[in-house]
Amino acid sequence: MTPQQHIRQVCKFERDHINQCCWDGLPPKPTELKRFVGEWTAAYDQTPSPELEKHFREHPRELTPERFRFLEQFVLAQMMTYEATPEENLEYLPPKSVAGDFHGWFFWNFRMEETVYREWDYLRGVKEGWIPKLERGVTVEQQTGTDCAQLEEEALACTTEVVDPFPKIPHWKGIPCIAPSPAEVASLFLLKAFACVGVVAVVLFVLYALRYGFAKAWAELRACCGRGGSLEMARRKEFTRINDEPSSYDTNNPINVAA
């Protein structure tokens, strides 16, 4: 998923999933159970494993500005969602939903030994700046002056320098953030144009064949595209001599047609 899709996944779908907890009866009534989200991280494109540790020791991954910005957005989106009030939840839940109250969260983990696991390290996130220093008694939305909708709007709709899955996902292709060059745009246009011409030609051939028969359509297509060149030249080769004299090449001549 792109950064923008990750933000939407948290703010909308994960919020709806959490909100389905802790109701009783129909219409739903709140129970004494409260919603408290635990063990979330800023990780989104890697699976903890010895292979991951070995891979990033050999190929260290830099915290690019694009990745830094998304880590910040991803963290804020989760904090805002996991501590949202019923009024805030109603803006993102499906129509006619009954919104519950979310009572907070805790992060996994407070500290990690490996740089590989940067996205699991709360203290490292605070030190590097992609996790905010929270103020007591103030919500994240109030402290930052932003909300989930704004985060989603600002997040990248591409994956360059941000999403790099490990282990590699077969057939996964990212969405480049770099605009294609004029030459690439022109070549893509020509490719699409040739494809359209080919489709039109096939459709015309099928329509002709449905009207006159596939055998005739195929024969005329072969005659047109064969060694003889055009269909007109192919018809001329079928004319025979009359009275030992070469026939005229005028196809409108009744003698030639009869021959």
CSV table of N, CA and C in Angstrom, one decimal, residues 29 77 120 132 147 201 224:
chain,number,residue,atom,x,y,z
A,29,LYS,N,-25.9,-1.1,23.0
A,29,LYS,CA,-25.7,-0.3,24.2
A,29,LYS,C,-24.3,-0.5,24.7
A,77,ALA,N,-1.5,9.2,13.0
A,77,ALA,CA,-2.8,8.7,12.6
A,77,ALA,C,-3.3,7.6,13.6
A,120,TRP,N,10.0,0.0,15.8
A,120,TRP,CA,9.4,-0.6,17.1
A,120,TRP,C,9.9,0.1,18.3
A,132,PRO,N,6.0,12.4,18.5
A,132,PRO,CA,6.0,13.6,19.2
A,132,PRO,C,6.1,13.4,20.7
A,147,ASP,N,-5.6,16.6,11.9
A,147,ASP,CA,-6.4,15.4,12.1
A,147,ASP,C,-6.2,14.4,11.0
A,201,ALA,N,-8.9,-3.0,-35.9
A,201,ALA,CA,-8.7,-3.9,-37.0
A,201,ALA,C,-9.3,-5.2,-36.8
A,224,CYS,N,-4.7,-10.0,-49.5
A,224,CYS,CA,-4.3,-8.6,-49.4
A,224,CYS,C,-2.9,-8.5,-48.8
